[in-house]
Short mmCIF file of N, CA and C in Angstrom, two decimals:
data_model
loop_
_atom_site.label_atom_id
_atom_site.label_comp_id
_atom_site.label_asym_id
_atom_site.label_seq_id
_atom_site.Cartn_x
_atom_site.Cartn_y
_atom_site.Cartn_z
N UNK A 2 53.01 -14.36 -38.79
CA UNK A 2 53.03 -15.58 -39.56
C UNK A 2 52.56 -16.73 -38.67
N UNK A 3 52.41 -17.57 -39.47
CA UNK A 3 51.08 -18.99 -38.83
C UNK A 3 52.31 -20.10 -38.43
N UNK A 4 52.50 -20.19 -37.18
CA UNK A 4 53.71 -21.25 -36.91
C UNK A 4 53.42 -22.61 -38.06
N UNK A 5 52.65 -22.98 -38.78
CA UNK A 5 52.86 -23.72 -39.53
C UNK A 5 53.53 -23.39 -40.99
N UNK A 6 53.46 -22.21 -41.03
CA UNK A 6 54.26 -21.69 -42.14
C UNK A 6 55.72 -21.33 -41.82
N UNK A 7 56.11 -21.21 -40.58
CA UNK A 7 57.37 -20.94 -40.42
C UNK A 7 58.16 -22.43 -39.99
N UNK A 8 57.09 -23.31 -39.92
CA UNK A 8 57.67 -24.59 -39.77
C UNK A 8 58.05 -25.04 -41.41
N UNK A 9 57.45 -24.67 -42.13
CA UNK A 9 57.38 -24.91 -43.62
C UNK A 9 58.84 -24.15 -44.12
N UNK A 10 58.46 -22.82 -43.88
CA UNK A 10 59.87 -22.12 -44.69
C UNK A 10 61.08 -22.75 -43.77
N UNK A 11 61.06 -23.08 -42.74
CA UNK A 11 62.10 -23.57 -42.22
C UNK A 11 63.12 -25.07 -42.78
N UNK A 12 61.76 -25.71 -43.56
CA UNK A 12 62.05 -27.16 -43.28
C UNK A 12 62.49 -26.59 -45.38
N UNK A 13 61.96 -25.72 -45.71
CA UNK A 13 62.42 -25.77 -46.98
C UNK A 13 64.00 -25.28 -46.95
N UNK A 14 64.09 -23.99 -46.45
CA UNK A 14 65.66 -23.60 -46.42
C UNK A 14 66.60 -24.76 -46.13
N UNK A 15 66.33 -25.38 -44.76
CA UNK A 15 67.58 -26.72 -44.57
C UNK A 15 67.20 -27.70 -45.57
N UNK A 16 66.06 -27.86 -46.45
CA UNK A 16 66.76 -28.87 -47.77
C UNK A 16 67.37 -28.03 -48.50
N UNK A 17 67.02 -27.00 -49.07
CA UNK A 17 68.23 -25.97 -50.00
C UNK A 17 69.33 -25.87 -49.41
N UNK A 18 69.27 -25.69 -47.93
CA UNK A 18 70.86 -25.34 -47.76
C UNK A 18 71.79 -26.82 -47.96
N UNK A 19 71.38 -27.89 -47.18
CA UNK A 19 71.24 -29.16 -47.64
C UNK A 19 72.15 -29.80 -49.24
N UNK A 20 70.82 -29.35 -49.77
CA UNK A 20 71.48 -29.52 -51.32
C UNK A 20 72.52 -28.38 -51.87
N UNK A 21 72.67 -27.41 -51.31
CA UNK A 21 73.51 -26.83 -51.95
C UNK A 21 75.17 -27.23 -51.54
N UNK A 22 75.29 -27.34 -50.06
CA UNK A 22 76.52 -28.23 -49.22
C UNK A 22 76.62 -29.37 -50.04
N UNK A 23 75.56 -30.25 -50.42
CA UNK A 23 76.06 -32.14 -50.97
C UNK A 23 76.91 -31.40 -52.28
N UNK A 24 75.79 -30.44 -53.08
CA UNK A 24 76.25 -30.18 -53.95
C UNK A 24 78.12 -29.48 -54.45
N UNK A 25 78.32 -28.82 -53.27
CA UNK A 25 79.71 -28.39 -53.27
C UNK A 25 80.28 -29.08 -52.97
N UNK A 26 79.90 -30.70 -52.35
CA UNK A 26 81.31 -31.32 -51.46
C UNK A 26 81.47 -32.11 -52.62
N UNK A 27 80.16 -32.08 -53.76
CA UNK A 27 80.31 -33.24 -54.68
C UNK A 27 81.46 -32.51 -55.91
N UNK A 28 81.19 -31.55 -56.02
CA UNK A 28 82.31 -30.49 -57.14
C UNK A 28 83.42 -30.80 -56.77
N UNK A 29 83.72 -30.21 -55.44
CA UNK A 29 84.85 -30.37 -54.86
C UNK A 29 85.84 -32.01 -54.91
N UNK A 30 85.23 -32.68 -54.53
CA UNK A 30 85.57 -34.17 -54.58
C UNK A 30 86.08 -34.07 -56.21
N UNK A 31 85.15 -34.10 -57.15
CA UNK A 31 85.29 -34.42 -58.63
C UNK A 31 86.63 -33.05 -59.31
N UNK A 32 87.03 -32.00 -58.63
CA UNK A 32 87.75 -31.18 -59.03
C UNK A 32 89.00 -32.00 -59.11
N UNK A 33 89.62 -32.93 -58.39
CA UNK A 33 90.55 -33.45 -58.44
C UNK A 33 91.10 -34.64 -59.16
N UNK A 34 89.88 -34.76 -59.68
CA UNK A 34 89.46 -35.94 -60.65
C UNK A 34 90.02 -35.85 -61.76
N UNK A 35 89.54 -34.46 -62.27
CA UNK A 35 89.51 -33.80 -63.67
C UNK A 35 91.17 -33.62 -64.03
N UNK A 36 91.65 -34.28 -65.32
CA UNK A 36 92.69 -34.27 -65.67
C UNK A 36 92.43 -33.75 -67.13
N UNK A 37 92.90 -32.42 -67.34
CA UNK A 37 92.64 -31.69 -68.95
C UNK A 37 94.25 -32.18 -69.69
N UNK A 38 93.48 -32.34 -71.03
CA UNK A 38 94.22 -32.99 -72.39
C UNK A 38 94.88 -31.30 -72.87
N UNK A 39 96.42 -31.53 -72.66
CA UNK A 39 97.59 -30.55 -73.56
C UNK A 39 98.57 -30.97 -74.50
N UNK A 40 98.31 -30.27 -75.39
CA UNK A 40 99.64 -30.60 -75.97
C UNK A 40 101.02 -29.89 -75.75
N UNK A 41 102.33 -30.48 -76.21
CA UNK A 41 103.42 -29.26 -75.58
C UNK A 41 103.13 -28.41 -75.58
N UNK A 42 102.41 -27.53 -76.73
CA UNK A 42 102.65 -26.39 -77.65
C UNK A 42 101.62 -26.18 -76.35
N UNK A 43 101.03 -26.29 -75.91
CA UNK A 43 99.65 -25.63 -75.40
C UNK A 43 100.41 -25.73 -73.72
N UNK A 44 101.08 -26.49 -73.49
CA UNK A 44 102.00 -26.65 -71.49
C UNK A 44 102.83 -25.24 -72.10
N UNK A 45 103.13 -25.19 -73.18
CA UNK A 45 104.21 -23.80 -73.04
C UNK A 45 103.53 -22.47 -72.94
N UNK A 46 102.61 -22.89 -74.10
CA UNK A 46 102.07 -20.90 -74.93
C UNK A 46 100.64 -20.96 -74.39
N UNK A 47 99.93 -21.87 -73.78
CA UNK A 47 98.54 -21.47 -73.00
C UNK A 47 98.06 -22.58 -74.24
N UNK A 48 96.90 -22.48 -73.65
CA UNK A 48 95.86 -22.84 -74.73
C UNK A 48 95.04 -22.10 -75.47
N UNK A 49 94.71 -22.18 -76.93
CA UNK A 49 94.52 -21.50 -77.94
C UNK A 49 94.00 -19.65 -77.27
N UNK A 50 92.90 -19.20 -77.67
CA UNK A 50 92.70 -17.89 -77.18
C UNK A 50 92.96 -17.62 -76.08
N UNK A 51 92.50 -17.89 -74.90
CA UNK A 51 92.49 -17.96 -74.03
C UNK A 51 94.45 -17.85 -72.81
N UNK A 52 95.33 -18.62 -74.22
CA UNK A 52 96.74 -18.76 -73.62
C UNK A 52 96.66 -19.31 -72.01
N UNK A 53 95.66 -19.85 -71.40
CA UNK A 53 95.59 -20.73 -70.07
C UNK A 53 96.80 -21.69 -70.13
N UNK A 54 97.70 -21.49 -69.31
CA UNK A 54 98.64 -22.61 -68.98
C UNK A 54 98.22 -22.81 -67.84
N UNK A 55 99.01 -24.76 -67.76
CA UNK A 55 98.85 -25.16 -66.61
C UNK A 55 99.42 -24.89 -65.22
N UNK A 56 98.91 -24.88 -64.34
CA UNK A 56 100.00 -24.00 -63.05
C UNK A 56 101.15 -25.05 -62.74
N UNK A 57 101.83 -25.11 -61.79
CA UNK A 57 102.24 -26.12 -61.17
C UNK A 57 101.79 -26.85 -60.22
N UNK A 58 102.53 -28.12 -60.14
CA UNK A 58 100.93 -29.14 -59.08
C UNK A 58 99.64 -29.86 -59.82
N UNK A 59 98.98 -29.43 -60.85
CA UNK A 59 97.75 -29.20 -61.86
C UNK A 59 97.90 -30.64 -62.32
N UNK A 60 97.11 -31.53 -62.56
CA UNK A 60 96.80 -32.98 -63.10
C UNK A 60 96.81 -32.35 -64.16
N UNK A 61 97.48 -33.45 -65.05
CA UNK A 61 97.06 -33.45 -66.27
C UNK A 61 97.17 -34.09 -67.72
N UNK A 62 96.90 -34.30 -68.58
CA UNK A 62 97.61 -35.37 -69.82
C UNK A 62 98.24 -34.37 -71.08
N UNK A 63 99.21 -35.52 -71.83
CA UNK A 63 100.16 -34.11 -72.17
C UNK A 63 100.08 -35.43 -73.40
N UNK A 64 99.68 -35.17 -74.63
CA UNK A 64 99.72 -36.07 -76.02
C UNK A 64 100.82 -35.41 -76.85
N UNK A 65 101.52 -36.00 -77.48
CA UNK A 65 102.49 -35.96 -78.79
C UNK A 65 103.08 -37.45 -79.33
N UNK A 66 104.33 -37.02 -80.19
CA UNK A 66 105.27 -37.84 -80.50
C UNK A 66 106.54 -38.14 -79.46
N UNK A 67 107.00 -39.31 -79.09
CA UNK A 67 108.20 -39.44 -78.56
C UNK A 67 109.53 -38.58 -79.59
N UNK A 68 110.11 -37.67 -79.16
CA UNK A 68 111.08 -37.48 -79.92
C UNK A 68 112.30 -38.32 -80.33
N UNK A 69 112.65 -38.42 -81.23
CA UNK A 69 113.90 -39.47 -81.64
C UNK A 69 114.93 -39.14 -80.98
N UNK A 70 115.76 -40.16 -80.04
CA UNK A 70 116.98 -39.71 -79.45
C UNK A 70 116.76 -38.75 -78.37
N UNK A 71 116.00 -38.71 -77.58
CA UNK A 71 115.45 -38.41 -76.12
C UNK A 71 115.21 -39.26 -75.23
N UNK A 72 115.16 -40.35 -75.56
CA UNK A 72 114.63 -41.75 -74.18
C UNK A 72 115.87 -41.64 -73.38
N UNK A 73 115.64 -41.12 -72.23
CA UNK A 73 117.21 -42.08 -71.19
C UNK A 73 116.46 -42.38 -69.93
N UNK A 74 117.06 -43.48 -70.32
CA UNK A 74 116.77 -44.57 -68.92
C UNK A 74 117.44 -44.46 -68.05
N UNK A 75 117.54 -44.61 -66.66
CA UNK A 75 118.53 -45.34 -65.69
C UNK A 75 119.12 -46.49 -65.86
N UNK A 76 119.65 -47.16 -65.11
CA UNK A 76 120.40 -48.50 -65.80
C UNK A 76 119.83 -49.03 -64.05
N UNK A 77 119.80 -48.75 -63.31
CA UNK A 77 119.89 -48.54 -61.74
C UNK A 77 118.36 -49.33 -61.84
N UNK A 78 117.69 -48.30 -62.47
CA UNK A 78 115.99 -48.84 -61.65
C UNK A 78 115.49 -48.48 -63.00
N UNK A 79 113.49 -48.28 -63.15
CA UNK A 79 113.02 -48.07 -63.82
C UNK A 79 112.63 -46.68 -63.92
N UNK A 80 113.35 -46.01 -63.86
CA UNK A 80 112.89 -44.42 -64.47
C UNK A 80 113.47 -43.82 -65.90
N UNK A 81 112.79 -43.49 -66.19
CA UNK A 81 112.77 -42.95 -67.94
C UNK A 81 112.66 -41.66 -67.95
N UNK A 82 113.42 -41.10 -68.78
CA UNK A 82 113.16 -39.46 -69.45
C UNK A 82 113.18 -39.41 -70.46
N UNK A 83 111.73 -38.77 -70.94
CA UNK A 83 112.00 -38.74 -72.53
C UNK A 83 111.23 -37.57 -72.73
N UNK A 84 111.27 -36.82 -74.30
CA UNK A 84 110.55 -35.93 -74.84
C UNK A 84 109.32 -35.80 -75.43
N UNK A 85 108.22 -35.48 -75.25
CA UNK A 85 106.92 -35.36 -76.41
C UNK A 85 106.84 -34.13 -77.27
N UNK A 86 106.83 -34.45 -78.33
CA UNK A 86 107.04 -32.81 -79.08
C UNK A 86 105.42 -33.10 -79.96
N UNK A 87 105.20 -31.70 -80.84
CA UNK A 87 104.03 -31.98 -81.56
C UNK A 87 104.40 -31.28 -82.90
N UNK A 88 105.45 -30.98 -83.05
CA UNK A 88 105.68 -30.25 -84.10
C UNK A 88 105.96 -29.51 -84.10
N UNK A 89 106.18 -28.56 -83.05
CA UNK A 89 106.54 -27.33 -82.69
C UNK A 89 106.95 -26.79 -81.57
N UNK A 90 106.98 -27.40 -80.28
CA UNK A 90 107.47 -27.39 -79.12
C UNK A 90 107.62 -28.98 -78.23
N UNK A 91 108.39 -29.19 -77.35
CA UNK A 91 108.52 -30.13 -76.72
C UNK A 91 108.71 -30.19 -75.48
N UNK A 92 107.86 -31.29 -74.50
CA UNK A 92 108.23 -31.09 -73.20
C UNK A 92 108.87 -32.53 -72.72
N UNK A 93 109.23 -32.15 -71.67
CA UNK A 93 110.26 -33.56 -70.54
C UNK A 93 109.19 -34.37 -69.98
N UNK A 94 109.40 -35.76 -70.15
CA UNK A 94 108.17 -36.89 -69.08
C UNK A 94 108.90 -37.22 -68.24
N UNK A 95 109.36 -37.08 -66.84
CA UNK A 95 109.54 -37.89 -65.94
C UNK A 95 108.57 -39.38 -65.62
N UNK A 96 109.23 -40.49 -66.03
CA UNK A 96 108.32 -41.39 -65.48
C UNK A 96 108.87 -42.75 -64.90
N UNK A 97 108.71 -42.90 -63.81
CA UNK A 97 109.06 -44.22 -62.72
C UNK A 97 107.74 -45.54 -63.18
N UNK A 98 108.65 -46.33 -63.86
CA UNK A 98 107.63 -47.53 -63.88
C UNK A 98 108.02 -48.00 -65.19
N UNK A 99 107.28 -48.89 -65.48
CA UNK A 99 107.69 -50.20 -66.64
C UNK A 99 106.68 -49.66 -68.09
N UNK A 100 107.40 -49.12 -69.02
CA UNK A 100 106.51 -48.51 -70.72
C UNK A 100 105.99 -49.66 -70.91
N UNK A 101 104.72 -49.46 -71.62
CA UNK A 101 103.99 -50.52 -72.41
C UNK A 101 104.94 -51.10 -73.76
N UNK A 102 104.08 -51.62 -73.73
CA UNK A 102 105.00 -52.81 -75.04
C UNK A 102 105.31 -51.79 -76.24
N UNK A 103 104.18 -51.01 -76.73
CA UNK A 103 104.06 -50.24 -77.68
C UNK A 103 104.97 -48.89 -77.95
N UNK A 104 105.50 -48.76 -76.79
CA UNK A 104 106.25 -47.41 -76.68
C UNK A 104 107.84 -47.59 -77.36
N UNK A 105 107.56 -46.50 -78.50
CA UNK A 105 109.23 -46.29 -78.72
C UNK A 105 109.59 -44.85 -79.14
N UNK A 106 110.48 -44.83 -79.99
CA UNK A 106 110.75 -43.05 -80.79
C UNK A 106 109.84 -43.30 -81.99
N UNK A 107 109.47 -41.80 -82.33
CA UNK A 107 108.65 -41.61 -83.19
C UNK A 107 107.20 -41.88 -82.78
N UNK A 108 106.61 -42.57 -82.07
CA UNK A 108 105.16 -43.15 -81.70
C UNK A 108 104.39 -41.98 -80.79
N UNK A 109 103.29 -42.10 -81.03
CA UNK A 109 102.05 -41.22 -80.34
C UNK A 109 102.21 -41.89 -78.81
N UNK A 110 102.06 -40.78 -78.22
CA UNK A 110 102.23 -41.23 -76.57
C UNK A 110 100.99 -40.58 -75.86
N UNK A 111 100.57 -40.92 -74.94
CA UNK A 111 99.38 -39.77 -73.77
C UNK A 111 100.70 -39.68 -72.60
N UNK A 112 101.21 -39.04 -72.03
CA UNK A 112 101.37 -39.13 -70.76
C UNK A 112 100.43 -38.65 -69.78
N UNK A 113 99.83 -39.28 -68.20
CA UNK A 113 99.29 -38.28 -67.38
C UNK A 113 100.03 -38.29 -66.35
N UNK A 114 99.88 -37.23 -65.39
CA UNK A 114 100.43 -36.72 -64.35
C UNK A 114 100.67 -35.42 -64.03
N UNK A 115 101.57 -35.05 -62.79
CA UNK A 115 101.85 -33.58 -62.28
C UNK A 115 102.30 -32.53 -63.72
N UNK A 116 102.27 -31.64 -63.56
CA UNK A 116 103.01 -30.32 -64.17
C UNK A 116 103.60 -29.67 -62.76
N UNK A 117 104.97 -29.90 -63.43
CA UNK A 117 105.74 -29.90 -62.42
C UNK A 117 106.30 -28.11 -62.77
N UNK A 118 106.26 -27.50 -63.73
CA UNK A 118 106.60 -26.28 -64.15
C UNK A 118 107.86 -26.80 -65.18
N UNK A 119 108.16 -25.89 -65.91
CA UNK A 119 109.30 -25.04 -66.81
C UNK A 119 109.20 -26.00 -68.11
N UNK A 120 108.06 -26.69 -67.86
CA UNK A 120 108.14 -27.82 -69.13
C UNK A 120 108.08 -29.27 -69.11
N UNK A 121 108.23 -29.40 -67.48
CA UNK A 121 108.48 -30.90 -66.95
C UNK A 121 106.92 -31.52 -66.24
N UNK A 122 106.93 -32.49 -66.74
CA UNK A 122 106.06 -33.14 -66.15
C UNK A 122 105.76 -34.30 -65.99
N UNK A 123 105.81 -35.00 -64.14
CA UNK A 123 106.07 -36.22 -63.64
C UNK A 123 104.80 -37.19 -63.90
N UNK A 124 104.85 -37.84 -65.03
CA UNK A 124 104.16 -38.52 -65.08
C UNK A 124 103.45 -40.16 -64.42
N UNK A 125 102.66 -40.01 -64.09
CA UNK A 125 102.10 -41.39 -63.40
C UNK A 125 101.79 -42.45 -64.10
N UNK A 126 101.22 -42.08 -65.19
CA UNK A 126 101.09 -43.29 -66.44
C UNK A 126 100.86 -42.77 -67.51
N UNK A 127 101.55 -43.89 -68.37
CA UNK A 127 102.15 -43.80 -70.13
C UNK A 127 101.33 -44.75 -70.96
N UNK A 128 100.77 -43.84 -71.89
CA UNK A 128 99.69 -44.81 -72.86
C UNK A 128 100.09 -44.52 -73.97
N UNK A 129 100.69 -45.90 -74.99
CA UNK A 129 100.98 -46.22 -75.86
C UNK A 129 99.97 -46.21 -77.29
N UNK A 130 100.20 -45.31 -78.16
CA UNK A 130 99.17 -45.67 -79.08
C UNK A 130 99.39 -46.18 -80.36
N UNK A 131 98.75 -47.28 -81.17
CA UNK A 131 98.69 -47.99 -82.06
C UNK A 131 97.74 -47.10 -83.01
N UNK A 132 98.52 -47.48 -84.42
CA UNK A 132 98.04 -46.82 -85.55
C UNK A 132 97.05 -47.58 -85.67
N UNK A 133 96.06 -46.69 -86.44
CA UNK A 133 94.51 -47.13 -86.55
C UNK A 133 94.55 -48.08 -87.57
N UNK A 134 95.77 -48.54 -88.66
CA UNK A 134 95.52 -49.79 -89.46
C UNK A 134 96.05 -50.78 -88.84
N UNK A 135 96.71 -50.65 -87.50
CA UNK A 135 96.48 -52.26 -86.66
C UNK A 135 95.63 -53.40 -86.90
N UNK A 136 96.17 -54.63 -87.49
CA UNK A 136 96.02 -55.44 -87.41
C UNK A 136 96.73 -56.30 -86.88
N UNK A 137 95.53 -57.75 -86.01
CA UNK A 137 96.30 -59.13 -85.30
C UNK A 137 97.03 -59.73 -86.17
N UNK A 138 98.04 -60.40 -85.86
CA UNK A 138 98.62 -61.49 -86.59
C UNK A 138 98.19 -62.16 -86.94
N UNK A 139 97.27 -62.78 -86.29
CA UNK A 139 96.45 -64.05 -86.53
C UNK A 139 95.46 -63.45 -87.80
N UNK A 140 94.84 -62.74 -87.65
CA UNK A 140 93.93 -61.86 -88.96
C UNK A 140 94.72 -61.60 -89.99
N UNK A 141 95.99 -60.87 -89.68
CA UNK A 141 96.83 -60.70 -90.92
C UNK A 141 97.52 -62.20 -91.41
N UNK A 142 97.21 -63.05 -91.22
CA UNK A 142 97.97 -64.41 -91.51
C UNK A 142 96.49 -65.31 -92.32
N UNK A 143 95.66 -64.72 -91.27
CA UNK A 143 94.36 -65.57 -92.16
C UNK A 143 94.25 -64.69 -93.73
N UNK A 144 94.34 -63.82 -93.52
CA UNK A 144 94.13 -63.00 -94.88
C UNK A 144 94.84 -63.31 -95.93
N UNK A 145 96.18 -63.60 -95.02
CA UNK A 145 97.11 -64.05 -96.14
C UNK A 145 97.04 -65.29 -97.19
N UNK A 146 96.77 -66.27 -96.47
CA UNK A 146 96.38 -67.41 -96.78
C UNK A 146 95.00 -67.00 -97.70
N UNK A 147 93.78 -66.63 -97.40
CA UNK A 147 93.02 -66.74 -97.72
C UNK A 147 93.24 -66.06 -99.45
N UNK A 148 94.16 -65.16 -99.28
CA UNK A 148 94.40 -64.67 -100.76
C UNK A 148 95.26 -65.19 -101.32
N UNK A 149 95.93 -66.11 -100.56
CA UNK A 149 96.80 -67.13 -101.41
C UNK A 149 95.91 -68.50 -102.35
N UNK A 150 95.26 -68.30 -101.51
CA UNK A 150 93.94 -70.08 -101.99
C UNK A 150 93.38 -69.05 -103.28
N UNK A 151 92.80 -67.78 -102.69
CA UNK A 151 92.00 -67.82 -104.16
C UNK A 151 93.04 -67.30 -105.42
N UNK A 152 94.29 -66.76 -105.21
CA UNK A 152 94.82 -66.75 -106.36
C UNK A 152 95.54 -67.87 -107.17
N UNK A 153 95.60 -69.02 -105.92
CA UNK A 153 95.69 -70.56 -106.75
C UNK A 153 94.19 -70.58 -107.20
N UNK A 154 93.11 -70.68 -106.83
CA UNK A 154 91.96 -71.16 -107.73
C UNK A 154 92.03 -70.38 -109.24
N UNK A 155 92.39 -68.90 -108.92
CA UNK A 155 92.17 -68.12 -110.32
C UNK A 155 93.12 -68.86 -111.69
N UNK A 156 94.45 -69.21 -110.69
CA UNK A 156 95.34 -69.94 -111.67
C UNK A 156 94.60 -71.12 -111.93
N UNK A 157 94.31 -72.32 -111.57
CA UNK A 157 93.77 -73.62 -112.03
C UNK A 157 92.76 -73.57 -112.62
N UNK A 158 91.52 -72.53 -112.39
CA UNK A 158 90.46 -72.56 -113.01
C UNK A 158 90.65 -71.83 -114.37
N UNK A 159 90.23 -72.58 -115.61
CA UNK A 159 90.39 -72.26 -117.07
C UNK A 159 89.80 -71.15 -117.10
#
């Protein structure tokens, strides 16, 4: 072979090898990133075909309902325990820190954080969700008014 060709295959392998290293350190980095959406039913019995549960240690977000008569607080500090169920199974939120405004029993919750095993899982943050016919006050007050004026016009006008 023609030392200019082995200068060639040379200089091609260290960009492939190159890109293939950026490429793994970049997976790697983003693996820890990745936080997959469960519901109880799915932290208990796997997820659908497959029955994949989460291990322990495993990031992750866990959606349901707050169960009614599950919230306990500390009185001490800010840590909360409460339940998310979906209809058919329910798991434990460990969570240290201050609930959004929106959070109560009965309401749609995200928790994310650890899976801690047996059902428990320490959550890092709690997202509150609002029903999709949310409306502002200020909008629901203009409306009000505004259908108050025209059902005085309907009355005065003959």
């Amino acid at each position: 072979m023609l030392q200019r060709r082995k200068v060639r295959l040379l200089t091609v392998c260290g960009i492939v090898f190159g890109v293939a290293i950026t490429l793994a350190l970049v997976l790697y980095a983003l693996r820890s990133g990745i936080d997959l959406f469960y519901t109880p039913t799915e932290v208990l019995q796997g997820k659908h075909d497959s029955h994949q549960k989460p291990s322990p240690g495993q990031h992750l977000r866990v959606g349901g309902l707050v169960m009614p008569g599950s919230v306990k607080r500390d009185p001490h500090n800010v840590n909360v325990a409460f339940r998310l169920y979906d209809g058919k199974n329910n798991v434990l939120i460990d969570y240290t820190g201050i609930l959004p405004d929106l959070f109560r029993e009965g309401q749609g919750v995200v928790a994310q954080g650890i899976f801690m095993g047996n059902g428990v899982i320490q959550a890092q943050v709690v997202l509150a969700k609002h029903d999709e016919n949310y409306t502002p006050p200020e909008i629901a007050n203009s409306l009000t008014a505004k259908a108050r004026n025209e059902m005085y016009k309907r009355r005065t006008v003959p």
